[in-house]
PDB file of N, CA and C in Angstrom:
ATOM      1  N   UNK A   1     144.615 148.225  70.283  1.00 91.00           N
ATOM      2  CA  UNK A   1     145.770 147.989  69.441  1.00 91.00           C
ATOM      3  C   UNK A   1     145.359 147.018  68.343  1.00 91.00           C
ATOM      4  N   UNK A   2     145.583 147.438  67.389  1.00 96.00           N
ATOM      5  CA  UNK A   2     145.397 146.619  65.966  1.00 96.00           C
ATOM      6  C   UNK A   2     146.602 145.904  65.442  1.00 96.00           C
ATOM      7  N   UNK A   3     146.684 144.308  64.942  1.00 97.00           N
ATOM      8  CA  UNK A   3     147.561 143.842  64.506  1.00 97.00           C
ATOM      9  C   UNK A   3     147.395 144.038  62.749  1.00 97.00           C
ATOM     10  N   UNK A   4     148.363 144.387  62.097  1.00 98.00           N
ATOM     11  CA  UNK A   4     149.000 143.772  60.392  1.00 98.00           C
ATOM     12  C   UNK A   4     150.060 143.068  60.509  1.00 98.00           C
ATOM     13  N   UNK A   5     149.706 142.488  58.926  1.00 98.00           N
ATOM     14  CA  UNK A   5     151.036 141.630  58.256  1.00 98.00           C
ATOM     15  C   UNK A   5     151.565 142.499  57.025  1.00 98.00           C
ATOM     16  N   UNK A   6     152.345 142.892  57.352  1.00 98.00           N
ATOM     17  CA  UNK A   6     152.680 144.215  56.571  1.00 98.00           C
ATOM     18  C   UNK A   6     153.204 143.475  55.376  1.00 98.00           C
ATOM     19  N   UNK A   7     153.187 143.421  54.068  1.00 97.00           N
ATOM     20  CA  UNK A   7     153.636 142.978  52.720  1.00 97.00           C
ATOM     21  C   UNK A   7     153.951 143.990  51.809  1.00 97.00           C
ATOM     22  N   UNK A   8     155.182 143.450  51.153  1.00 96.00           N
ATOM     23  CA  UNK A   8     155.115 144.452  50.054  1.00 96.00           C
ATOM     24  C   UNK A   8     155.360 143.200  48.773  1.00 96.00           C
ATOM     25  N   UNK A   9     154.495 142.930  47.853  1.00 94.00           N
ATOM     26  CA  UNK A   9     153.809 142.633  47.034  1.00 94.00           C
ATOM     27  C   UNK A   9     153.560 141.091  48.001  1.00 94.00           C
ATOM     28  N   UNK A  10     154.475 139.917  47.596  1.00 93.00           N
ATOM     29  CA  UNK A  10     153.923 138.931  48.238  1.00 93.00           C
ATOM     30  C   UNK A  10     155.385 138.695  49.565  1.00 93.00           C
ATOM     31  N   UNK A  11     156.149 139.759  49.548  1.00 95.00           N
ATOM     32  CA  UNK A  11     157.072 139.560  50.789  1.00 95.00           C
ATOM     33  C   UNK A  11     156.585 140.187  51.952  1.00 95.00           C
ATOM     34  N   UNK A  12     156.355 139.033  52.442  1.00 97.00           N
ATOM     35  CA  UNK A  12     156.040 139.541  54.097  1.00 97.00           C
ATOM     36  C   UNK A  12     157.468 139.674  54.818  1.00 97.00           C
ATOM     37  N   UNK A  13     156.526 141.002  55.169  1.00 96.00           N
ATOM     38  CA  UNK A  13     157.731 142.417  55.590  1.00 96.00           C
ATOM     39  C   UNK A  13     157.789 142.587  56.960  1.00 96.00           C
ATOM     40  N   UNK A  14     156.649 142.798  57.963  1.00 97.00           N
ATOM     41  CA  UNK A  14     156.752 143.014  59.218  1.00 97.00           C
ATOM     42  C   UNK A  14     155.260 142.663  59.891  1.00 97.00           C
ATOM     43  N   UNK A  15     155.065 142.025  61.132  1.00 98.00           N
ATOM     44  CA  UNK A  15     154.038 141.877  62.028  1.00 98.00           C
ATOM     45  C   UNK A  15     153.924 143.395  62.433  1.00 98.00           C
ATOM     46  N   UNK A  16     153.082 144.376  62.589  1.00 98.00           N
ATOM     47  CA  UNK A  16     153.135 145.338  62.752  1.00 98.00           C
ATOM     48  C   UNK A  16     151.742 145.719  63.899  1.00 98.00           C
ATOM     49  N   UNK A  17     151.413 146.459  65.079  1.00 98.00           N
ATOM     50  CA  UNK A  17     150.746 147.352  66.104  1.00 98.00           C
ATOM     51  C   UNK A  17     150.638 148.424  66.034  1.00 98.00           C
ATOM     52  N   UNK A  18     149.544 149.026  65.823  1.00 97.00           N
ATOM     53  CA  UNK A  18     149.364 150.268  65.545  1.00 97.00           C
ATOM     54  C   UNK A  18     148.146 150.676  66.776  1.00 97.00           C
ATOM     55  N   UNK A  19     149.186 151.870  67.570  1.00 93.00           N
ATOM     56  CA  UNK A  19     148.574 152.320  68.798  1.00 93.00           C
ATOM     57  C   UNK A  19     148.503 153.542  68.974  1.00 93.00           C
ATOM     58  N   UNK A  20     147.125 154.302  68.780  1.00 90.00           N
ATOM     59  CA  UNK A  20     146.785 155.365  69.044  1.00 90.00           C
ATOM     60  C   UNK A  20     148.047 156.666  68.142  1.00 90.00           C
ATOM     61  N   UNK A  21     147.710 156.165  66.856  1.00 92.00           N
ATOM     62  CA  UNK A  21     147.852 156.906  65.870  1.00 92.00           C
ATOM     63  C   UNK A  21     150.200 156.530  65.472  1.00 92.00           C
ATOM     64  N   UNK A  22     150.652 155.234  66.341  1.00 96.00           N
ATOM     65  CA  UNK A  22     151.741 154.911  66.575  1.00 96.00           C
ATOM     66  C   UNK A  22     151.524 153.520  66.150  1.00 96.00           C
ATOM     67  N   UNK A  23     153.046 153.626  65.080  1.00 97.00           N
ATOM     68  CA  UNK A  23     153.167 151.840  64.529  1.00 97.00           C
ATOM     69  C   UNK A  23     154.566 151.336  64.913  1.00 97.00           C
ATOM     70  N   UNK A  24     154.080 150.427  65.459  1.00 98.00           N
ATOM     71  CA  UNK A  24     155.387 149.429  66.003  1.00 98.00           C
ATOM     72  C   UNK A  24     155.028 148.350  64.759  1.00 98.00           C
ATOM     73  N   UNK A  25     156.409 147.929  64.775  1.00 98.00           N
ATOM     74  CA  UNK A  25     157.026 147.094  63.858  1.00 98.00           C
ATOM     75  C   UNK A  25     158.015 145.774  64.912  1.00 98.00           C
ATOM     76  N   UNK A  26     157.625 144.642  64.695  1.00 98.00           N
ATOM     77  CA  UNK A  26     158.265 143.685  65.586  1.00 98.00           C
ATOM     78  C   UNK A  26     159.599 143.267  64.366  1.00 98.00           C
ATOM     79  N   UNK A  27     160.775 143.715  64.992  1.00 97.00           N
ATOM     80  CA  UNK A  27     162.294 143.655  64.629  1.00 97.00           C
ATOM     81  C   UNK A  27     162.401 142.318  65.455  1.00 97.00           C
ATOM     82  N   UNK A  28     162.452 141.327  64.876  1.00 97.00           N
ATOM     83  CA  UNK A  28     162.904 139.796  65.199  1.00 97.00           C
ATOM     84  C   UNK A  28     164.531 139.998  65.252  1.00 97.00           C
ATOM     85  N   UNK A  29     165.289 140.750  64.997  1.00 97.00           N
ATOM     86  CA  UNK A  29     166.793 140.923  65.627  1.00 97.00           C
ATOM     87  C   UNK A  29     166.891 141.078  66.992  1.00 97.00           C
ATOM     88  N   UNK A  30     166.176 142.025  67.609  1.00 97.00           N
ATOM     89  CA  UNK A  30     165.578 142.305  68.870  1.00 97.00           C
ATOM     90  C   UNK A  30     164.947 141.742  69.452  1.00 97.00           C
ATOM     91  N   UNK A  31     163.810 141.008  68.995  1.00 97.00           N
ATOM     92  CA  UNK A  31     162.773 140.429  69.315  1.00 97.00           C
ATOM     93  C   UNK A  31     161.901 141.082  69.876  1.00 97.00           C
ATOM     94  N   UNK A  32     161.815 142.179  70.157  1.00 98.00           N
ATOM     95  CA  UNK A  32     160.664 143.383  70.925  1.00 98.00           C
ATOM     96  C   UNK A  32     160.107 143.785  69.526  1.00 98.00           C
ATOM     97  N   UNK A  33     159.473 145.182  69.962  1.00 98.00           N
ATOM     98  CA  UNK A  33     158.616 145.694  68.645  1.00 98.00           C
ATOM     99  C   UNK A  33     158.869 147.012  69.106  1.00 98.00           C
ATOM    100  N   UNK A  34     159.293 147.866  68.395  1.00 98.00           N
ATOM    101  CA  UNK A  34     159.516 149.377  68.166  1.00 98.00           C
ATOM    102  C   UNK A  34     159.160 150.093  67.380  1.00 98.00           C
ATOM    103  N   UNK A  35     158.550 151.433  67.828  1.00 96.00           N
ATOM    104  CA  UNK A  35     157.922 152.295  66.940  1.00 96.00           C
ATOM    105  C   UNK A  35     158.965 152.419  65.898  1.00 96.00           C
ATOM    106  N   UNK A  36     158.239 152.219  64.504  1.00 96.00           N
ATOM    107  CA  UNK A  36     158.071 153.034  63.320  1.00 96.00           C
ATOM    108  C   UNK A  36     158.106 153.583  62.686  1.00 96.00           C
ATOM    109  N   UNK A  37     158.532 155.233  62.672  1.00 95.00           N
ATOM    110  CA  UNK A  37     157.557 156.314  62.277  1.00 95.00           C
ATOM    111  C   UNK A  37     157.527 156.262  60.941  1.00 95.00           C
ATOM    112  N   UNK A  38     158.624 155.621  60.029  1.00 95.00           N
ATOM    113  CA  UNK A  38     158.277 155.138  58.734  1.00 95.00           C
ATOM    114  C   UNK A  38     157.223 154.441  57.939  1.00 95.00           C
ATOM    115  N   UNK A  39     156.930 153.507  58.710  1.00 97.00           N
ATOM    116  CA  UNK A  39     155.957 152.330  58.540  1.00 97.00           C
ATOM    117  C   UNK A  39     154.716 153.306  58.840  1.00 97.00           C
ATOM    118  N   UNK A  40     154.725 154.244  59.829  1.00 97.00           N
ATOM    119  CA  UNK A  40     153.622 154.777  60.215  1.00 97.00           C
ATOM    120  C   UNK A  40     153.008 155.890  59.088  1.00 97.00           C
ATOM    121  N   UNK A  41     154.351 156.417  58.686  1.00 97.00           N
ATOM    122  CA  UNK A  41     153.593 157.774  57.528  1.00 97.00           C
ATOM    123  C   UNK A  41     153.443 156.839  56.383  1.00 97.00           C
ATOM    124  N   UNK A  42     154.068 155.355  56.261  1.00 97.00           N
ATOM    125  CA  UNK A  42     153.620 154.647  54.904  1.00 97.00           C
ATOM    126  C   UNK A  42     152.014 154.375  54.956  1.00 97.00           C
ATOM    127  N   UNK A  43     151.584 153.583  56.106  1.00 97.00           N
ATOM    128  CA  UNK A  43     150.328 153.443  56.385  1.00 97.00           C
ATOM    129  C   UNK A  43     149.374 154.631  56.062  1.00 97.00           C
ATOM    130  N   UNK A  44     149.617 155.730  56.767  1.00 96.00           N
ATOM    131  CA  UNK A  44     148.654 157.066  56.527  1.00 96.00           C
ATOM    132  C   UNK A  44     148.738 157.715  55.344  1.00 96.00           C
ATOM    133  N   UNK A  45     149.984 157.602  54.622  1.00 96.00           N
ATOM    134  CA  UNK A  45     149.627 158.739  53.529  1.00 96.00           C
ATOM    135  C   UNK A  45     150.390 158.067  52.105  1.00 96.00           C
ATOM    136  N   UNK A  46     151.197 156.962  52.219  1.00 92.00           N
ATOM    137  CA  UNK A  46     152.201 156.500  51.326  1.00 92.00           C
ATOM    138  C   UNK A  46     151.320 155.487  50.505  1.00 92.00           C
ATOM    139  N   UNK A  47     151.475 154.422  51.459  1.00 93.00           N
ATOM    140  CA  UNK A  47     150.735 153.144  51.179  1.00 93.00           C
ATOM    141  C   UNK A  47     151.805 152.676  50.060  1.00 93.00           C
ATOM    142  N   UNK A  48     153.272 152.597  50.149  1.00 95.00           N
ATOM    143  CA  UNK A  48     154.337 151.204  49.572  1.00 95.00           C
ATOM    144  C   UNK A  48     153.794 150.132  49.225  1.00 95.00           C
ATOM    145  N   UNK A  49     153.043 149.768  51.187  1.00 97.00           N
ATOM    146  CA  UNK A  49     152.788 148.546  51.424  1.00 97.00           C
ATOM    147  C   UNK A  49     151.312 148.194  51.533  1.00 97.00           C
ATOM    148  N   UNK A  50     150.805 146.855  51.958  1.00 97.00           N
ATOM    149  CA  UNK A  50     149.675 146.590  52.119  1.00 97.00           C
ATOM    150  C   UNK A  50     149.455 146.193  53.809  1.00 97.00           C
ATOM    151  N   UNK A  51     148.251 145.996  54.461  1.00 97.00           N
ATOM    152  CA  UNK A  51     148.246 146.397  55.722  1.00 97.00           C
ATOM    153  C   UNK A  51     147.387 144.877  55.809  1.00 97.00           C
ATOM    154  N   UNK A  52     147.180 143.738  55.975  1.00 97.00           N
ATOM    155  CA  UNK A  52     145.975 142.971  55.980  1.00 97.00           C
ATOM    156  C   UNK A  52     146.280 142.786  57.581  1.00 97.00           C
ATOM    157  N   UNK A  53     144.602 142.831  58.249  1.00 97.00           N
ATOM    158  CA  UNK A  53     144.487 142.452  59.667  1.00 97.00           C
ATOM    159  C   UNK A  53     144.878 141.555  59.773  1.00 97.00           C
ATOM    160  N   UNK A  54     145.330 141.174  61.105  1.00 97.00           N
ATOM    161  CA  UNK A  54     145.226 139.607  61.470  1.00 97.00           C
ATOM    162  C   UNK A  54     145.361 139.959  63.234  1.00 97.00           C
ATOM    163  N   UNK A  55     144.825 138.397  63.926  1.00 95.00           N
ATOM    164  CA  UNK A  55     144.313 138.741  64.879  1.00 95.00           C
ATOM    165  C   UNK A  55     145.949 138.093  65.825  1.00 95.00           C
ATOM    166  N   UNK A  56     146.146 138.008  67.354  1.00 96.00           N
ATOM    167  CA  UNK A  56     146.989 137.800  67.674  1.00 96.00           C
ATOM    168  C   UNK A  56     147.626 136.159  67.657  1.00 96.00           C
ATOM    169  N   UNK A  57     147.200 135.121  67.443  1.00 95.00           N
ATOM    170  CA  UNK A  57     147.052 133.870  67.106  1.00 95.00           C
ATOM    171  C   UNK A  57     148.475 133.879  65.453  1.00 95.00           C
ATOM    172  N   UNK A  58     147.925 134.694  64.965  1.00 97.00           N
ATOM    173  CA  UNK A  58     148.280 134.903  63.061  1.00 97.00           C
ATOM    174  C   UNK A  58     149.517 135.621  63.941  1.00 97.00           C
ATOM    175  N   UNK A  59     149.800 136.251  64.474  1.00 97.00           N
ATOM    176  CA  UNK A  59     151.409 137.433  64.664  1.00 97.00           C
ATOM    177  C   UNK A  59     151.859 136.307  65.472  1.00 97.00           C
ATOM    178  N   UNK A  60     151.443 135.885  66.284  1.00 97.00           N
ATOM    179  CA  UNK A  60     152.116 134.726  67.309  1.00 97.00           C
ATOM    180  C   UNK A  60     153.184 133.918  66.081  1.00 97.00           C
ATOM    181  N   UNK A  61     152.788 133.287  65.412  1.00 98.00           N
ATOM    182  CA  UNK A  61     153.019 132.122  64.223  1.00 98.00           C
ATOM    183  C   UNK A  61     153.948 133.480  63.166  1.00 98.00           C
ATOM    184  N   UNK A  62     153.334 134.035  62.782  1.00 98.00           N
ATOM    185  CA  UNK A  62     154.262 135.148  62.077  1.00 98.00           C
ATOM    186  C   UNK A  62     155.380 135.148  62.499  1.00 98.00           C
ATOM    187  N   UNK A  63     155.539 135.477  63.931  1.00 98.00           N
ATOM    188  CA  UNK A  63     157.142 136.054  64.431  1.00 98.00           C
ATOM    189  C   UNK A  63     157.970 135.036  64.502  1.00 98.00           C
ATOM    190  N   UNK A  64     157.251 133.713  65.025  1.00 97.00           N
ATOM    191  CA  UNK A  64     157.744 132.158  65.022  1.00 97.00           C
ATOM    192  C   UNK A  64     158.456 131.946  63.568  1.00 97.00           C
ATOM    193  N   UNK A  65     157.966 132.354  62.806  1.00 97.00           N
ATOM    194  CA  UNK A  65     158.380 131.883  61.365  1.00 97.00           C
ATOM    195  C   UNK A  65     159.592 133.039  60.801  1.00 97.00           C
ATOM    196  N   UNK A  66     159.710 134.103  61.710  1.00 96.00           N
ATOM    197  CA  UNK A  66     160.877 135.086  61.695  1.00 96.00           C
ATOM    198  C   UNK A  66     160.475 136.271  60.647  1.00 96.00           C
ATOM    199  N   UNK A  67     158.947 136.384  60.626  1.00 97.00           N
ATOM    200  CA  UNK A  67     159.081 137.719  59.708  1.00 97.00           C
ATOM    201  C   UNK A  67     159.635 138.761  60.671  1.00 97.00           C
ATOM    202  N   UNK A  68     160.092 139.945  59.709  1.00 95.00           N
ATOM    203  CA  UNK A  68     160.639 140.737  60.908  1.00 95.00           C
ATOM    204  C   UNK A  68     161.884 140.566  60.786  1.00 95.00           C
ATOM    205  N   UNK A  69     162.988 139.921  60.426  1.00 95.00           N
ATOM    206  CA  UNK A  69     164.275 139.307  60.453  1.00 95.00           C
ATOM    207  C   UNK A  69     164.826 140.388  59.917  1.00 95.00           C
ATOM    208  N   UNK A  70     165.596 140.933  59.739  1.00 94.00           N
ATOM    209  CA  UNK A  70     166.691 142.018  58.919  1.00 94.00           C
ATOM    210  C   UNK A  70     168.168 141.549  58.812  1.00 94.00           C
ATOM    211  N   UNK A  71     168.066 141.811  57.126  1.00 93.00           N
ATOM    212  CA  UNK A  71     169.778 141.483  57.295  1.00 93.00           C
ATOM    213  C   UNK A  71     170.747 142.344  57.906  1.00 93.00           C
ATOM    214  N   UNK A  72     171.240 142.074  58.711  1.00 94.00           N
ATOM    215  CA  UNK A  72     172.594 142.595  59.885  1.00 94.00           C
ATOM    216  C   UNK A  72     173.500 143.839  59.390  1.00 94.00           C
ATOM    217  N   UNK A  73     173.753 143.147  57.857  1.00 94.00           N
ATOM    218  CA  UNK A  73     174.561 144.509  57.325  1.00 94.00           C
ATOM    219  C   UNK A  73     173.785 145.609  56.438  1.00 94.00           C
ATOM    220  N   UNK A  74     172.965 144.759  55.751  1.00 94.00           N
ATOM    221  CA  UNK A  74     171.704 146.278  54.763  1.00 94.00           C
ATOM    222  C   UNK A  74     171.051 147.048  55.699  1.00 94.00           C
ATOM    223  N   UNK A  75     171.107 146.616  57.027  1.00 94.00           N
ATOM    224  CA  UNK A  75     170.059 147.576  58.357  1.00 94.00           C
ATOM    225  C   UNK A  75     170.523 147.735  59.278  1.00 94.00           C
ATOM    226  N   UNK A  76     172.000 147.915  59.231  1.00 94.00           N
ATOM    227  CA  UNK A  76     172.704 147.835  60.387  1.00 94.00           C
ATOM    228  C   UNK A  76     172.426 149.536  61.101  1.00 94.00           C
ATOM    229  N   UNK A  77     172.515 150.214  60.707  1.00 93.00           N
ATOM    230  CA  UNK A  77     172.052 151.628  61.564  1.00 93.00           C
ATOM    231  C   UNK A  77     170.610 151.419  62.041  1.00 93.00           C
ATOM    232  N   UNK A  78     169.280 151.374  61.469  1.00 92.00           N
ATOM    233  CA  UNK A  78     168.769 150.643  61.870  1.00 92.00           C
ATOM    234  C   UNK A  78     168.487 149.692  63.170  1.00 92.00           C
ATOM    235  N   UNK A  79     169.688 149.074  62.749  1.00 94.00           N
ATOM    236  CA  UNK A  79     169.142 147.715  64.135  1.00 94.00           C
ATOM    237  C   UNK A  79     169.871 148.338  64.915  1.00 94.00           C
ATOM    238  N   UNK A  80     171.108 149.154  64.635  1.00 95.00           N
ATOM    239  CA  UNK A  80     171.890 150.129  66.210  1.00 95.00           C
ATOM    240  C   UNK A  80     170.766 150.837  66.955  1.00 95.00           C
ATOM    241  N   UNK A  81     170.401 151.534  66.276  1.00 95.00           N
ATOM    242  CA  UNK A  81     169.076 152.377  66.717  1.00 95.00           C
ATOM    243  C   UNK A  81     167.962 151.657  67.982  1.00 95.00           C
ATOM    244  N   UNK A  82     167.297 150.462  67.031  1.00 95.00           N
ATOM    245  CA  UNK A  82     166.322 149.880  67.785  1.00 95.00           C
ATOM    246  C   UNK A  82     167.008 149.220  69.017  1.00 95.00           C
ATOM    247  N   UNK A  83     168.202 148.312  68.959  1.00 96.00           N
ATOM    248  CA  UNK A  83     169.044 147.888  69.730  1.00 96.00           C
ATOM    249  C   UNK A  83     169.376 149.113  71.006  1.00 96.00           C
ATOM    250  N   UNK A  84     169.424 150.220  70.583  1.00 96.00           N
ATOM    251  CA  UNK A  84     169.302 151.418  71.882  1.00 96.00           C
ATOM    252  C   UNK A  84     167.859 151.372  71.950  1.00 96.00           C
ATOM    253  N   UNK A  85     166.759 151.634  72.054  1.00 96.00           N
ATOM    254  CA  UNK A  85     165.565 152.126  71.984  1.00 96.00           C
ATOM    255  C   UNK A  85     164.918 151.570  73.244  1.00 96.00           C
ATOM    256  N   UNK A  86     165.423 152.431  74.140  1.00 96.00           N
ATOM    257  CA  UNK A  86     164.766 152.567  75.631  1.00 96.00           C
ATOM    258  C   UNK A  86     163.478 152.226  75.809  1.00 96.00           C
ATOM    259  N   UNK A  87     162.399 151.974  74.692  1.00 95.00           N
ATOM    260  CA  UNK A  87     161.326 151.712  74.775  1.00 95.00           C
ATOM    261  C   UNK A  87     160.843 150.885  74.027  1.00 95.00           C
ATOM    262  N   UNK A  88     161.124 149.903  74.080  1.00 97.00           N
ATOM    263  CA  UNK A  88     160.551 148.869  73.058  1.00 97.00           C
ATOM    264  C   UNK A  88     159.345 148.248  73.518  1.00 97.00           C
ATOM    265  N   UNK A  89     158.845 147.592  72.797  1.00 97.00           N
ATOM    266  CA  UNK A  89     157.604 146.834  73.322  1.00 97.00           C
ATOM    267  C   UNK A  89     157.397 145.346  73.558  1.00 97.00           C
ATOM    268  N   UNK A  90     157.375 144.436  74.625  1.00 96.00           N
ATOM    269  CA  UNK A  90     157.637 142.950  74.523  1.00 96.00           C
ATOM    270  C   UNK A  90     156.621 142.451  73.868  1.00 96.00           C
ATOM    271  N   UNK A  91     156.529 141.435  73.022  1.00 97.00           N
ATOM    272  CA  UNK A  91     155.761 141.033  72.532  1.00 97.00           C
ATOM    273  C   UNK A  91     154.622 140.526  72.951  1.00 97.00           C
ATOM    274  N   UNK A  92     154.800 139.731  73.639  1.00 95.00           N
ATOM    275  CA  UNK A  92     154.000 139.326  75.059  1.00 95.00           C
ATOM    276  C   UNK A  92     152.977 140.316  75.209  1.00 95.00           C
ATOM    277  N   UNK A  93     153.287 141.339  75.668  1.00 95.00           N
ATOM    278  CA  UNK A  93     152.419 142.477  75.993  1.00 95.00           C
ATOM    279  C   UNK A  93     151.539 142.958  74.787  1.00 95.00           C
ATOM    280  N   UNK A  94     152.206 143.243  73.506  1.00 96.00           N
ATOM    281  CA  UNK A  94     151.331 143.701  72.482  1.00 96.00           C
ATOM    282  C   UNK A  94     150.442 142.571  72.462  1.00 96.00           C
ATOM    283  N   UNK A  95     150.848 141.067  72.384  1.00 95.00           N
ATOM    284  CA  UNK A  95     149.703 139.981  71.904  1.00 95.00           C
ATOM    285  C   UNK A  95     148.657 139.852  72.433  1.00 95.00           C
ATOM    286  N   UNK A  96     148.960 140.495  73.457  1.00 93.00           N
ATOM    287  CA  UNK A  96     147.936 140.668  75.022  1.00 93.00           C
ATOM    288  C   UNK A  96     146.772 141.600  74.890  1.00 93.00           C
ATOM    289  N   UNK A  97     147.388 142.500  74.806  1.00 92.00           N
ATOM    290  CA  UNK A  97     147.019 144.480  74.613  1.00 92.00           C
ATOM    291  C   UNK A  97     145.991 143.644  73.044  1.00 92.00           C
ATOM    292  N   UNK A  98     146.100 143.625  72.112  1.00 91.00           N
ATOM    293  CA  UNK A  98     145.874 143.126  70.776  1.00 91.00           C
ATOM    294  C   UNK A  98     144.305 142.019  71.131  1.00 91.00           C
ATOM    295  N   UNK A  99     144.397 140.889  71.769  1.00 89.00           N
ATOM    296  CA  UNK A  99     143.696 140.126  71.964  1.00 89.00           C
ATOM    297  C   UNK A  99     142.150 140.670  72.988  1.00 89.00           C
ATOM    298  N   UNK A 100     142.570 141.817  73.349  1.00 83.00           N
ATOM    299  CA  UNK A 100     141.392 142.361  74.767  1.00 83.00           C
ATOM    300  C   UNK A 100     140.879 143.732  73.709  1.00 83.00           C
ATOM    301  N   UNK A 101     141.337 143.923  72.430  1.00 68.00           N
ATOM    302  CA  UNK A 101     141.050 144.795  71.357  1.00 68.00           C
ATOM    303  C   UNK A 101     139.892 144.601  70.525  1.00 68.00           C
ATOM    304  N   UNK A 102     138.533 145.305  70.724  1.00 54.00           N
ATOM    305  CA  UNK A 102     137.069 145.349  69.737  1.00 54.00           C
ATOM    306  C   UNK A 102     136.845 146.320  69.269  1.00 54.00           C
ATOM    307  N   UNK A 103     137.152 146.121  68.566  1.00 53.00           N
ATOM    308  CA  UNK A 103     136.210 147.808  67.267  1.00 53.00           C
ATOM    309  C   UNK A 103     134.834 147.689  68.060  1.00 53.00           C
TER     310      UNK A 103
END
């Protein structure tokens, strides 16, 4: 599992995991991390945004500082969605999964 700091120009946008061809995005409303599939076809074929690595230490401090935050009413379907999403991912676990990770 690979960590980004997902930006779009100098707004940092999302701590983001990308697992076996799947991007989770850590939603600090939630506080878990849920697939993507937006973020994911931006990465592969769009590129909006910019992708810079960072290792799990850098997302730890990221999420602390609330990237990831969404406003309540511009993302409210959105956060209904992830707020159901039977499968989210604890963070804990990605930082984990992320840290035992060598190219």
């Amino acid at each position: 599992m690979k960590l980004y700091l997902v930006k779009e120009d100098d707004r940092l946008v999302w701590v983001a995991a990308l697992a076996h061809e799947h991007m989770y995005s850590y939603v600090a409303n939630t506080g878990k991390f849920h697939n993507n599939n937006a973020l994911r076809n931006d990465y592969y074929m769009e590129r909006w945004f910019t992708y810079e690595p960072i290792g799990p230490a850098d997302a730890r401090r990221l999420i602390s500082q609330g990237v990831g935050t969404l406003d309540e009413d511009e993302h409210s379907d959105s956060l209904v969605d992830w707020r159901a999403d039977p499968n989210p991912l604890d963070p804990a676990d990605v930082l984990s999964i992320a840290a035992g990770y060598t190219e």
